[in-house]
Coordinates of C-alpha atoms in Angstrom, one line a residue:
Chain A
M167 CA 28.9 -30.4 -6.2
T168 CA 25.4 -29.2 -7.1
A169 CA 24.9 -28.2 -3.4
S170 CA 27.7 -25.7 -3.6
L171 CA 26.3 -24.4 -6.7
W172 CA 23.0 -23.8 -5.2
I173 CA 24.6 -22.0 -2.5
I174 CA 26.5 -19.8 -4.7
A175 CA 23.4 -19.0 -6.8
T176 CA 21.5 -18.1 -3.7
G177 CA 24.4 -15.6 -2.7
I178 CA 24.4 -14.2 -6.2
L179 CA 20.7 -13.6 -6.2
A180 CA 20.6 -12.0 -2.6
A181 CA 23.7 -9.9 -3.6
A182 CA 22.4 -8.7 -6.7
A183 CA 19.0 -7.7 -5.4
C184 CA 20.5 -5.9 -2.5
G185 CA 23.0 -4.2 -4.6
L186 CA 20.5 -2.9 -7.0
L187 CA 18.4 -1.3 -4.1
G188 CA 21.4 -0.4 -1.8
S189 CA 22.6 1.9 -4.7
F190 CA 19.5 4.0 -4.1
L191 CA 19.9 4.0 -0.4
V192 CA 23.6 5.0 -0.5
L193 CA 22.7 7.9 -3.0
R194 CA 19.7 9.0 -0.8
K195 CA 22.0 8.9 2.2
T196 CA 19.6 6.6 4.0
S197 CA 22.0 3.6 4.3
M198 CA 21.3 3.4 7.8
L199 CA 17.6 3.0 7.0
G200 CA 18.4 -0.4 5.4
D201 CA 20.3 -1.4 8.5
A202 CA 17.0 -0.4 10.5
I203 CA 14.6 -2.2 8.2
S204 CA 16.7 -5.5 8.3
H205 CA 16.5 -5.5 12.0
A206 CA 12.9 -4.2 12.4
V207 CA 11.5 -6.8 10.2
L208 CA 12.3 -9.4 12.9
P209 CA 8.9 -9.1 14.7
G210 CA 7.0 -9.2 11.4
I211 CA 8.7 -12.6 10.7
A212 CA 8.0 -13.8 14.2
L213 CA 4.5 -12.9 13.9
A214 CA 4.0 -14.5 10.6
F215 CA 5.6 -17.7 11.9
L216 CA 3.2 -17.6 14.8
I217 CA 0.2 -16.9 12.8
S218 CA 0.6 -19.3 9.9
G219 CA 2.6 -21.7 12.0
S220 CA 5.0 -22.7 9.0
R221 CA 8.0 -21.4 7.2
N222 CA 5.8 -20.5 4.1
P223 CA 7.6 -17.7 2.5
I224 CA 4.3 -15.7 1.6
P225 CA 3.1 -14.8 5.1
M226 CA 6.7 -14.1 6.0
L227 CA 7.1 -11.7 3.2
I228 CA 4.0 -10.0 4.0
G229 CA 4.8 -9.7 7.7
A230 CA 8.4 -8.4 7.1
G231 CA 7.1 -5.9 4.4
A232 CA 4.5 -4.4 6.7
L233 CA 7.1 -4.0 9.5
G234 CA 9.6 -2.3 7.0
L235 CA 7.0 0.1 6.1
I236 CA 6.1 0.8 9.6
T237 CA 9.8 1.5 10.2
A238 CA 10.0 3.9 7.3
F239 CA 6.8 5.5 8.5
C240 CA 7.8 5.9 12.3
T241 CA 11.3 7.3 11.3
E242 CA 9.9 9.6 8.8
T243 CA 7.2 10.8 11.3
L244 CA 9.3 11.1 14.3
H245 CA 11.7 13.2 12.0
R246 CA 9.2 15.4 10.4
V247 CA 6.4 16.0 13.1
G248 CA 8.6 15.2 16.3
R249 CA 11.4 17.3 15.0
L250 CA 13.9 14.5 16.1
Q251 CA 17.0 14.1 14.1
Q252 CA 16.9 11.7 11.4
D253 CA 19.6 9.4 12.8
A254 CA 18.0 9.5 16.3
S255 CA 14.6 8.6 14.8
I256 CA 16.0 5.7 13.1
G257 CA 17.8 4.4 16.1
V258 CA 14.8 4.7 18.4
T259 CA 12.5 2.9 15.8
F260 CA 14.4 0.0 14.7
T261 CA 16.1 -1.0 18.1
W262 CA 12.5 -1.1 19.7
L263 CA 11.0 -3.1 16.9
F264 CA 14.0 -5.5 17.0
A265 CA 13.7 -6.0 20.7
L266 CA 10.0 -6.8 20.3
G267 CA 11.0 -9.4 17.8
V268 CA 13.6 -10.8 20.2
I269 CA 11.0 -11.1 22.8
L270 CA 8.5 -12.6 20.5
I271 CA 11.1 -15.3 19.3
S272 CA 12.2 -16.2 22.7
M273 CA 8.8 -16.6 24.1
Y274 CA 7.6 -19.0 21.4
A275 CA 11.0 -20.4 20.4
G276 CA 9.7 -23.7 21.4
Q277 CA 6.7 -23.6 19.1
V278 CA 8.2 -22.5 15.9
D279 CA 11.1 -23.7 13.9
L280 CA 13.1 -20.4 14.1
D281 CA 16.0 -19.3 16.4
Q282 CA 17.8 -16.2 16.8
E283 CA 21.1 -17.5 15.6
C284 CA 19.4 -18.3 12.3
V285 CA 17.8 -15.0 12.0
L286 CA 21.0 -13.1 12.8
Y287 CA 23.5 -15.1 10.9
G288 CA 21.6 -16.9 8.3
E289 CA 22.0 -20.6 7.2
I290 CA 22.9 -20.4 3.6
A291 CA 24.7 -23.6 3.9
Y292 CA 21.5 -25.6 4.5
V293 CA 19.8 -23.8 1.4
P294 CA 20.2 -26.8 -1.0
W295 CA 18.5 -29.2 1.4
D296 CA 15.5 -27.0 2.1
V297 CA 13.7 -27.7 -1.1
W298 CA 10.4 -26.6 -2.4
L299 CA 8.0 -29.8 -3.0
W300 CA 5.2 -28.9 -5.5
N301 CA 2.7 -31.8 -6.1
G302 CA 5.3 -34.3 -4.9
L303 CA 7.9 -32.8 -7.3
D304 CA 11.2 -31.6 -6.3
M305 CA 11.3 -28.1 -7.6
G306 CA 15.0 -27.3 -6.3
P307 CA 15.8 -25.2 -3.2
R308 CA 13.1 -22.8 -1.9
A309 CA 15.5 -20.0 -1.4
I310 CA 16.3 -19.8 -5.1
W311 CA 12.6 -19.5 -6.0
V312 CA 12.0 -16.8 -3.1
L313 CA 15.2 -14.8 -3.9
G314 CA 14.7 -15.2 -7.7
A315 CA 11.3 -13.7 -7.5
T316 CA 12.5 -10.9 -5.3
F317 CA 15.4 -10.0 -7.6
L318 CA 12.9 -10.0 -10.5
I319 CA 10.3 -7.8 -8.7
D320 CA 13.4 -5.3 -7.9
L321 CA 14.4 -5.3 -11.4
V322 CA 11.1 -4.6 -12.7
F323 CA 10.5 -2.0 -10.0
V324 CA 13.8 0.0 -10.8
L325 CA 13.4 -0.4 -14.6
T326 CA 9.7 0.9 -14.6
C327 CA 10.4 3.7 -12.1
Y328 CA 14.0 4.4 -13.2
K329 CA 13.5 8.2 -13.9
E330 CA 11.2 8.7 -10.9
L331 CA 13.7 7.1 -8.6
K332 CA 16.7 9.0 -10.1
L333 CA 14.8 12.4 -9.8
T334 CA 13.5 12.0 -6.5
T335 CA 16.9 10.9 -5.2
F336 CA 18.9 13.7 -7.1
D337 CA 16.5 16.6 -6.7
P338 CA 13.3 16.2 -4.7
Q339 CA 12.2 19.7 -5.0
L340 CA 12.1 19.5 -8.7
A341 CA 10.4 16.2 -8.7
E342 CA 7.6 17.6 -6.4
S343 CA 7.4 20.5 -8.7
L344 CA 6.9 18.2 -11.6
G345 CA 4.1 16.5 -9.7
I346 CA 6.1 13.3 -8.9
S347 CA 5.6 12.4 -5.3
T348 CA 8.9 12.0 -3.4
R349 CA 7.0 10.4 -0.6
L350 CA 5.4 7.6 -2.8
F351 CA 8.7 6.7 -4.3
H352 CA 10.4 6.7 -0.8
Y353 CA 7.8 4.2 0.5
L354 CA 7.9 2.2 -2.6
L355 CA 11.7 1.9 -2.3
M356 CA 11.5 1.0 1.3
A357 CA 8.8 -1.7 0.6
A358 CA 11.3 -3.2 -1.8
V359 CA 14.1 -3.1 0.7
S360 CA 11.9 -4.8 3.3
L361 CA 10.9 -7.5 0.8
T362 CA 14.5 -7.9 -0.3
T363 CA 15.8 -7.9 3.2
V364 CA 13.5 -10.6 4.4
A365 CA 14.1 -12.8 1.2
A366 CA 17.7 -12.6 1.9
F367 CA 17.7 -12.8 5.5
E368 CA 17.1 -16.4 5.6
S369 CA 20.3 -17.2 3.7
V370 CA 22.7 -14.4 4.8
G371 CA 20.9 -13.2 8.1
A372 CA 19.6 -10.1 9.3
I373 CA 22.9 -8.5 9.9
L374 CA 25.0 -9.4 7.0
V375 CA 22.2 -8.5 4.6
V376 CA 23.2 -4.8 5.5
A377 CA 26.6 -5.6 4.2
M378 CA 25.1 -6.9 1.0
L379 CA 22.9 -3.6 0.9
I380 CA 25.6 -1.1 1.4
A381 CA 29.2 -2.4 0.7
P382 CA 28.8 -3.3 -3.2
A383 CA 26.7 -0.1 -3.8
A384 CA 29.3 2.1 -2.0
A385 CA 32.1 0.4 -4.1
A386 CA 30.2 1.0 -7.2
Y387 CA 29.7 4.7 -6.4
L388 CA 33.3 5.2 -6.2
L389 CA 33.9 3.5 -9.5
T390 CA 31.5 5.4 -12.0
D391 CA 30.0 8.7 -12.8
R392 CA 26.8 7.4 -14.1
L393 CA 23.9 6.0 -12.3
S394 CA 22.9 3.3 -14.5
R395 CA 26.4 1.9 -14.6
M396 CA 26.6 2.2 -10.8
L397 CA 23.5 0.0 -10.5
V398 CA 25.0 -2.7 -12.7
L399 CA 28.4 -2.5 -11.2
A400 CA 27.0 -2.9 -7.6
M401 CA 25.0 -6.0 -8.9
I402 CA 28.2 -7.4 -10.3
I403 CA 30.4 -6.6 -7.2
G404 CA 27.8 -8.2 -5.1
A405 CA 27.7 -11.3 -7.2
A406 CA 31.4 -11.5 -7.1
S407 CA 31.4 -11.2 -3.3
A408 CA 29.1 -14.2 -3.1
V409 CA 31.2 -16.4 -5.4
T410 CA 34.6 -15.3 -4.0
G411 CA 33.0 -15.5 -0.4
Y412 CA 32.1 -19.0 -1.0
L413 CA 35.5 -20.0 -2.1
L414 CA 36.9 -18.2 0.9
A415 CA 34.6 -20.1 3.3
S416 CA 35.3 -23.3 1.7
W417 CA 39.0 -22.8 1.9
L418 CA 39.0 -21.7 5.6
D419 CA 36.1 -24.0 6.4
A420 CA 34.2 -21.0 8.0
S421 CA 30.8 -19.3 7.8
I422 CA 29.8 -18.8 4.3
A423 CA 27.5 -15.8 4.9
G424 CA 30.4 -14.3 7.0
A425 CA 32.9 -14.8 4.3
M426 CA 30.6 -13.4 1.6
A427 CA 30.1 -10.1 3.5
T428 CA 33.7 -10.0 4.2
M429 CA 34.6 -10.2 0.6
S430 CA 32.1 -7.4 -0.1
G431 CA 34.0 -5.3 2.4
I432 CA 37.2 -6.2 0.6
F433 CA 35.9 -5.2 -2.8
F434 CA 34.8 -1.9 -1.2
A435 CA 38.4 -1.3 0.2
L436 CA 39.8 -2.2 -3.2
S437 CA 37.7 0.4 -5.0
F438 CA 38.3 2.9 -2.3
F439 CA 42.0 2.6 -2.9
L440 CA 42.2 1.9 -6.5
A441 CA 39.1 3.3 -8.3
P442 CA 40.4 5.2 -11.3
R443 CA 39.1 8.7 -10.4
H444 CA 37.8 8.7 -6.9
G445 CA 40.4 6.2 -5.4
L446 CA 42.9 7.2 -2.9
L447 CA 46.0 6.1 -4.8
P448 CA 45.0 7.4 -8.2
K449 CA 44.2 10.8 -6.6
H450 CA 47.6 10.7 -4.7
F451 CA 49.5 10.1 -8.1
A452 CA 47.6 12.6 -9.9
R453 CA 48.5 15.1 -7.4
L454 CA 52.2 14.1 -7.4
S455 CA 52.2 14.3 -11.4
T456 CA 50.7 18.0 -11.4
K457 CA 53.4 19.2 -9.0
Chain B
M55 CA 2.8 42.3 -22.9
T56 CA -0.4 41.7 -21.1
T57 CA -1.3 42.7 -17.7
E58 CA -3.2 39.3 -16.9
A59 CA -2.0 37.8 -13.7
A60 CA 0.6 34.8 -14.4
I61 CA 0.4 34.2 -10.7
A62 CA -2.2 35.5 -8.3
V63 CA -1.7 34.8 -4.6
R64 CA -4.5 35.5 -2.1
D65 CA -4.0 35.9 1.7
L66 CA -1.2 33.4 1.8
T67 CA -0.1 32.3 5.1
V68 CA 2.8 29.8 5.7
A69 CA 4.2 28.5 9.1
Y70 CA 7.0 26.5 10.2
H71 CA 6.4 25.0 13.5
R72 CA 3.8 27.5 14.4
R73 CA 6.0 30.4 13.5
P74 CA 4.7 32.3 10.5
V75 CA 7.3 32.8 7.6
L76 CA 4.8 34.4 5.3
W77 CA 1.9 36.4 6.6
D78 CA -1.2 37.1 4.7
V79 CA 0.5 37.7 1.3
S80 CA -1.6 38.9 -1.5
S81 CA -0.2 39.8 -4.8
N82 CA -0.6 39.7 -8.5
F83 CA 2.5 38.7 -10.6
P84 CA 1.6 39.9 -14.1
A85 CA 2.3 37.7 -17.2
G86 CA 5.3 38.7 -19.5
H87 CA 7.4 40.4 -16.9
L88 CA 10.7 39.8 -15.4
I89 CA 9.9 39.9 -11.7
G90 CA 12.1 40.2 -8.8
I91 CA 11.3 39.0 -5.2
I92 CA 13.4 41.1 -2.9
G93 CA 13.8 41.2 0.8
P94 CA 16.4 40.5 3.5
N95 CA 17.6 37.0 4.6
G96 CA 14.8 35.1 6.3
A97 CA 11.9 37.3 4.8
G98 CA 10.3 34.2 3.2
K99 CA 11.4 34.8 -0.4
S100 CA 12.2 31.2 -1.0
T101 CA 9.0 30.1 0.9
L102 CA 6.9 32.3 -1.3
I103 CA 7.9 30.5 -4.5
K104 CA 8.0 27.0 -2.8
A105 CA 4.5 27.6 -1.5
I106 CA 3.3 28.8 -5.0
M107 CA 4.5 25.5 -6.5
G108 CA 3.0 23.5 -3.6
L109 CA 6.3 22.4 -2.0
V110 CA 5.6 23.6 1.4
P111 CA 2.3 23.0 3.3
V112 CA 0.2 26.2 3.4
A113 CA -1.6 27.3 6.6
S114 CA -4.3 29.4 4.7
G115 CA -4.5 31.1 1.2
E116 CA -5.1 30.5 -2.4
V117 CA -2.8 30.5 -5.3
R118 CA -3.9 30.5 -9.0
I119 CA -1.6 30.0 -11.9
L120 CA -2.6 31.7 -15.3
G121 CA -6.4 31.6 -13.9
D122 CA -6.5 28.2 -12.7
T123 CA -5.4 25.7 -9.7
L124 CA -1.8 24.4 -9.3
K125 CA -3.0 21.0 -9.9
R126 CA -4.1 21.8 -13.5
Q127 CA -1.4 24.3 -14.5
R128 CA 1.7 22.5 -13.0
H129 CA 2.9 21.7 -16.3
L130 CA 3.2 25.5 -17.2
L131 CA 5.7 26.0 -14.4
G132 CA 9.5 25.7 -14.6
Y133 CA 11.5 25.8 -11.5
V134 CA 15.3 26.5 -10.6
P135 CA 15.9 25.6 -7.0
Q136 CA 18.8 26.9 -5.1
R137 CA 22.1 25.2 -6.3
S138 CA 22.8 24.2 -2.9
S139 CA 19.8 22.1 -2.5
V140 CA 21.2 19.1 -4.4
D141 CA 24.2 16.7 -4.0
W142 CA 26.5 17.6 -7.0
D143 CA 28.5 14.4 -6.4
F144 CA 25.3 12.5 -7.8
P145 CA 26.6 10.1 -10.6
T146 CA 25.3 11.9 -13.6
N147 CA 26.4 14.4 -16.2
A148 CA 25.2 17.7 -17.2
L149 CA 23.1 16.6 -20.3
D150 CA 21.4 14.1 -18.0
V151 CA 20.5 16.9 -15.4
V152 CA 19.1 19.0 -18.2
L153 CA 17.1 15.9 -19.5
M154 CA 15.5 15.6 -16.1
G155 CA 13.5 18.8 -17.0
R156 CA 11.7 16.6 -19.5
Y157 CA 10.6 14.1 -16.9
G158 CA 7.4 15.8 -16.2
K159 CA 6.1 15.1 -19.7
F160 CA 6.2 11.3 -19.7
P161 CA 4.4 8.6 -17.8
L162 CA 6.0 5.8 -15.8
F163 CA 8.3 3.4 -17.8
R164 CA 8.8 6.0 -20.7
R165 CA 12.2 7.5 -20.9
P166 CA 13.2 10.7 -22.6
G167 CA 14.1 9.8 -26.2
K168 CA 16.2 11.2 -29.1
K169 CA 14.0 14.2 -29.4
D170 CA 14.4 15.2 -25.9
R171 CA 18.3 14.8 -26.0
A172 CA 18.2 17.3 -28.9
I173 CA 16.2 19.6 -27.0
A174 CA 18.5 19.3 -23.9
M175 CA 21.5 19.8 -26.0
E176 CA 19.9 23.0 -27.6
C177 CA 19.2 24.2 -24.0
L178 CA 22.8 23.6 -22.9
E179 CA 23.9 25.4 -26.2
K180 CA 21.9 28.5 -25.2
L181 CA 23.9 28.8 -22.0
G182 CA 27.2 28.1 -23.7
M183 CA 27.6 24.7 -22.0
S184 CA 27.2 22.2 -24.9
S185 CA 30.9 21.2 -24.7
Y186 CA 30.3 20.4 -21.0
A187 CA 27.4 17.9 -21.7
D188 CA 29.4 14.8 -20.9
R189 CA 31.0 16.1 -17.8
Q190 CA 30.2 14.6 -14.3
I191 CA 28.3 17.5 -12.6
S192 CA 30.8 17.7 -9.5
Q193 CA 33.5 18.7 -12.1
L194 CA 31.8 21.8 -13.0
S195 CA 32.4 25.2 -11.4
G196 CA 29.5 26.8 -9.4
G197 CA 28.7 29.2 -12.3
Q198 CA 28.5 26.1 -14.7
Q199 CA 26.2 24.2 -12.4
Q200 CA 23.9 27.1 -12.2
R201 CA 23.9 27.3 -16.0
V202 CA 23.0 23.5 -16.0
F203 CA 20.2 24.3 -13.8
L204 CA 19.0 27.2 -16.0
A205 CA 19.2 25.0 -19.0
R206 CA 17.1 22.2 -17.1
A207 CA 14.4 24.9 -16.5
L208 CA 14.5 25.8 -20.2
A209 CA 14.1 22.2 -21.1
Q210 CA 10.8 22.2 -19.1
D211 CA 9.4 24.4 -21.9
A212 CA 7.3 26.4 -19.3
E213 CA 5.1 29.5 -19.4
V214 CA 6.1 30.8 -15.9
Y215 CA 9.6 30.3 -14.5
L216 CA 10.2 30.5 -10.8
M217 CA 13.9 30.8 -9.8
D218 CA 15.5 30.5 -6.3
E219 CA 18.6 32.8 -6.1
P220 CA 20.0 31.9 -9.7
F221 CA 22.6 34.7 -9.2
A222 CA 23.9 33.5 -5.9
G223 CA 27.6 32.7 -5.8
V224 CA 28.1 33.0 -9.7
D225 CA 31.0 34.3 -11.7
A226 CA 30.4 37.6 -13.7
A227 CA 30.2 35.8 -17.0
T228 CA 27.5 33.6 -15.9
E229 CA 25.7 36.4 -14.3
Q230 CA 25.7 38.1 -17.7
A231 CA 24.8 34.9 -19.5
I232 CA 21.7 34.3 -17.1
I233 CA 20.4 37.9 -17.4
V234 CA 20.5 37.8 -21.2
L235 CA 18.7 34.5 -21.0
L236 CA 15.9 35.8 -18.6
R237 CA 15.4 38.9 -21.0
E238 CA 15.0 36.5 -23.9
L239 CA 12.3 34.7 -22.1
R240 CA 10.6 37.9 -21.5
E241 CA 10.8 38.8 -25.1
K242 CA 9.0 35.4 -25.8
G243 CA 6.1 36.4 -23.5
K244 CA 7.1 34.1 -20.6
T245 CA 6.9 35.2 -17.1
V246 CA 10.1 35.0 -15.1
I247 CA 10.1 35.3 -11.2
V248 CA 13.3 35.4 -9.5
V249 CA 14.3 35.4 -5.8
H250 CA 16.9 38.0 -5.6
H251 CA 18.9 39.6 -2.7
D252 CA 21.4 42.1 -4.5
L253 CA 19.7 45.5 -4.2
Q254 CA 22.5 46.9 -6.6
T255 CA 21.5 45.0 -9.6
A256 CA 17.9 44.7 -8.9
A257 CA 16.9 47.9 -10.6
D258 CA 18.9 47.0 -13.6
Y259 CA 17.4 43.4 -13.9
F260 CA 13.9 43.5 -13.3
D261 CA 10.9 45.5 -14.6
W262 CA 8.7 44.5 -11.7
V263 CA 9.3 43.9 -8.0
A264 CA 7.8 42.5 -5.1
L265 CA 9.4 43.6 -1.6
L266 CA 8.9 41.0 0.8
N267 CA 9.6 40.8 4.5
L268 CA 7.0 38.2 6.0
R269 CA 4.5 40.1 4.3
I270 CA 4.4 42.0 0.9
I271 CA 5.7 45.5 1.7
A272 CA 5.2 46.8 -1.9
C273 CA 4.7 45.2 -5.3
G274 CA 4.7 46.8 -8.6
P275 CA 6.6 48.4 -11.6
I276 CA 10.2 48.9 -10.8
D277 CA 10.2 52.6 -11.1
Q278 CA 7.2 53.2 -8.9
T279 CA 7.9 50.4 -6.3
F280 CA 11.8 50.4 -5.8
T281 CA 12.0 53.5 -3.7
A282 CA 14.0 54.3 -0.8
E283 CA 11.1 54.5 1.4
N284 CA 9.7 51.0 0.5
L285 CA 13.2 49.7 0.9
R286 CA 13.6 51.1 4.3
A287 CA 10.2 49.5 5.3
T288 CA 11.5 46.2 3.9
Y289 CA 14.9 46.2 5.4
G290 CA 14.7 48.7 8.1
G291 CA 14.6 47.2 11.7
R292 CA 14.5 43.5 11.3
L293 CA 12.7 43.1 14.4
N294 CA 9.4 44.8 13.4
L295 CA 6.1 44.0 14.9
L296 CA 5.3 40.8 12.9
T297 CA 8.6 39.1 13.9
A298 CA 8.0 40.0 17.3
I299 CA 4.7 38.5 17.2
G300 CA 6.1 35.3 15.6
E301 CA 8.7 35.0 18.3
E302 CA 5.9 35.3 20.9
L303 CA 3.7 32.6 19.1
S304 CA 6.4 30.0 18.8
K305 CA 7.0 30.2 22.5

């Protein structure tokens, strides 16, 4: 019983952290950058494993964070200096880095406790048994600590820089003219996204983490007209996807991470059709009633 | 009214991908005037005000604001970007957008307080928009959105205002409201620099103009500068020598 509670808690923390940052990605129209980063951190994780020789989260987070920033930097540079389209620069950068990671992992797969399956799809079901031992004391699942710390960092970041994040997202030109560096906040956000992605990837996997970044945020976007409410809603929808996803998975006896991502998609669909103001059905009825 | 330069531009050259968009622009914009920057499409009007605010990289030249560098005087500038430069579907309301004009006055973590909300409300009021304060910005008309932008610039409480096409695509009532406001600002001794492309209203609105087409064609009081001859030089034959050189260079 406690095992399922730990799994659900892990899912909630991952989804809430992703929803918070994902909202800014959606509003900045850089959703695919989240996708790119979640893939491109792979070589960073592989290198961290190889160098540290353990699954210690600290070198892993550093490795992934560095690669995430490199992705953001390469994408931006290719676009700005090379005059390549934004989507093309993202496509070139992350596939190349991801491929590098695949090579690294397949080369050293025997030496480290890491396989592609786990990286891509996550192993949230094993979370309760991967405990953090501190001075011989059982401190509870490691993933909870890692994700809890990440969520806290994200929360502090967004609360501290709320007005800067908001302004650089809405009107970067005014932000610059006020002396608020849009580039600085872009990279800070990307660093936070990299950190969150890698903290979440162990439980939900590199691919499904994208669903957690984008789907709850996109659903929240359709439900409200205020940024602060959108952030809260994205976290709630993410958490709800984690809970219902776990129930769905145990009912179907299927992949938990897959079910959680599926639920976030279903929540998005609900919001797409039923959102009070922007939903398809209310809009349709509003049009009928004005006729 | 003083004749001190609110903004002094020296030998300013800006290039995009090696093709010059502003060529050796030197000009003084006097304080306390309502100044129009006028020229054809692609003449570099928006680029000029962006260069003044450091929003575009400058190839060479110098800008001074009220006698000092941009870094020191940034807080004295107020900016109205082109309305089309932002996403109006952003989840925020009119009052919130106006409050953004106050963001430059706070360090990290500090948020605008009650006093700033009162100021923002006042600014909306001045543009006749106070009843729309809670309105999601995508539900405003083009003219109303422009008024919100103007209110935000007012909330910046600046000395020099730079506005990028504030009259573009707005209704007649909004145009009137804006021009009344700009004149009011001038009365208070503020300097207002407006990128404008409608020649018919220019003579009416401004007391000082800079005619621009890649370089400054003429700059001075409207009655001396806004002449048929200068306008012909600004607009006549888009493919003048400098554009031709620019095209050669970019090859």
